[in-house]
């Protein structure tokens, strides 16, 4: 066994009956040498003690006292992305201290920290502090920030994959640059279990500067098994659509929970979690008190009660969202069920790791399909996991709203000189290409409000005094500290009992749609809405009535490129499969009726073939395209393709999208010549202009600007006792947007809003890649006699926006019956193989056998 760089570490491990893994020794040695780096290992492999023992070893080597009567100043910062993780992390860090560093103190600092504890920390910070990016930035706003943080020699960033791709990660990059400026020998380590681009992720954490000694990337290989299987529906059917199998899968889920130990049931969105919790209780009323619900909108006390029950093993099952994705250690959890698609390999691995969360124990995740296509996706997910095809994450490129906020924070924290701070900011990955002109614009904006706000003193937040930039106004300082951070969500309201007590938070826009007496589901209860008062919704328990399930913003996440590509590969295999083989995946066997129906009515898309279907009904002319690029990209593709087709021949289109493709429903016949010769898929220099022209880009940009305005400090969200409503915030940000457009069109925050629409709302990078792939693919064009299974799933997405549940069921019954009649007819000869598109003539659309209408 490799010798430990710090013998007490091995001794402590042995005292607990543990043996350090080689990767843990590697991290300890690297940290003792003063190296920064990134540790990538599976969930539950032992990452925490790899870097924590390494931090203690480094402290011992650099002369920081580990024992004695006086505790050292703040030496180690542990940054976690979620407050829910902080308490568990603090307990894990405290465990070896009596044996290895008895003089060290430990503590938490986040938005949940009580005022009395904050006051104690303001007098003297603990030796190791577990905190969040926002609370770390708040520490930097103190006038004595440098004196309080100068002794920090190690920073650990937990769950780096959760931060690297968003503005919270950028905020953390800026804070780390500040700390490394005060201590050039600062050692920084990131932890992750689910990253596909490890070298780049490490560079995003540590910045572009060359480090001495060189940074270290450690891959923690441990003997940990991962099992991915699927609960199969009894009757998957030949036609399926989003949510089609949900009710059918309830009983198998109940049976699986009944015969397992503690089970986590993951959903992708809070509304789905509420619905499944109610379904489980309706199916097994005797489980009341044994199953629970956990998501981010529930009251902190409720969440803590659920987490304690999981740790104690007293709960049979918990229905949860991403609020339980990350590194909270629940050893009793035996099984993990994933309702519907996990949408990405990284998320699947993260959730699987909640079971068997310990080195050497098997992790198992069981997928629960909600439609038949998710059976195909389950096979793809298992193969992608086996091949470690994990999604890459990329940091935002120089977001100026975060920079503007940072300038005010640093001006509060003792002030800065322009040149020194510019050089410091450029040491981060996200701002490595920031020009001096861009930095000066941000500085002018916080000092004078830019070109259009010069006459308003409240936007002159930073003042220059003898070459140093500081904040002098106490009111500005207070307002800034109250809204430090980059998490921007729709305004929330507290949900309170009329009789007293708080249930949690819900989005204001949902409550605004309710009338007195309406019922809704929240926290696993059916509630009756009574009134709104002081940004709180007052409710009472509803008596025997069913309620609507709230919807939260940002509900639908797109299928990742890696999982989409793997799904196309599975479809290609299925197209060529000998169904008599014994080694066929059970999910493919269950999906065979749907696959056969798709092949009879149309074709299967493949990595090399782009499937395009046409169909005519009383609604109009349907065009279905299946790029398998995820819903965000499909929104952009559908809008772009409709716009380009309309340039050649004026037409009006309705759009429907899902993760597999999109539908264009046209009033007039669609001339698809531009598809057949691939000109509609042009991805050249004009793409940006065409995308913006095809969408209501100004409305999308306004929506993005509302968030940018809050991060940049233009819009104040209110004091804790008097928060502003969504209408007030939207009105304020919309006013700024219009003023800047009219009087300050060169304002760089406007340009950022446009850029974020393309990068985040539409994922322009992935959209361009999808178009380039579509140009290379052979085009398989099919004129449908009845909607194919793939086409029907897209039609249902549109019907749901227009029809009640009863009318939707009636219409679907007619469409499926018609398709079944077509399938019952003698099979026609197979269509010729897809050929190069330029050799094809545009076919004439043929009416369907039946026309669908209400």
mmCIF file of C-alpha atoms in Angstrom, residues 638-653 664 666 669-671 674 680:
data_model
loop_
_atom_site.group_PDB
_atom_site.id
_atom_site.type_symbol
_atom_site.label_atom_id
_atom_site.label_comp_id
_atom_site.label_asym_id
_atom_site.label_seq_id
_atom_site.Cartn_x
_atom_site.Cartn_y
_atom_site.Cartn_z
ATOM 1 C CA UNK A 638 -39.260 24.380 -35.752
ATOM 2 C CA UNK A 639 -39.444 28.178 -35.715
ATOM 3 C CA UNK A 640 -36.481 28.472 -38.070
ATOM 4 C CA UNK A 641 -37.729 25.833 -40.502
ATOM 5 C CA UNK A 642 -41.228 27.310 -40.559
ATOM 6 C CA UNK A 643 -39.796 30.768 -41.226
ATOM 7 C CA UNK A 644 -37.538 29.518 -44.034
ATOM 8 C CA UNK A 645 -40.336 27.521 -45.696
ATOM 9 C CA UNK A 646 -42.613 30.570 -45.512
ATOM 10 C CA UNK A 647 -40.024 32.727 -47.284
ATOM 11 C CA UNK A 648 -40.417 30.617 -50.436
ATOM 12 C CA UNK A 649 -44.195 30.206 -50.115
ATOM 13 C CA UNK A 650 -46.205 32.222 -47.567
ATOM 14 C CA UNK A 651 -47.847 29.991 -44.989
ATOM 15 C CA UNK A 652 -48.941 29.971 -41.344
ATOM 16 C CA UNK A 653 -47.601 27.349 -38.948
ATOM 17 C CA UNK A 664 -45.346 22.041 -38.138
ATOM 18 C CA UNK A 666 -49.800 24.487 -41.745
ATOM 19 C CA UNK A 669 -49.870 22.594 -48.312
ATOM 20 C CA UNK A 670 -46.166 22.612 -47.472
ATOM 21 C CA UNK A 671 -43.630 22.625 -50.296
ATOM 22 C CA UNK A 674 -36.127 22.999 -49.340
ATOM 23 C CA UNK A 680 -33.584 24.530 -45.211
#
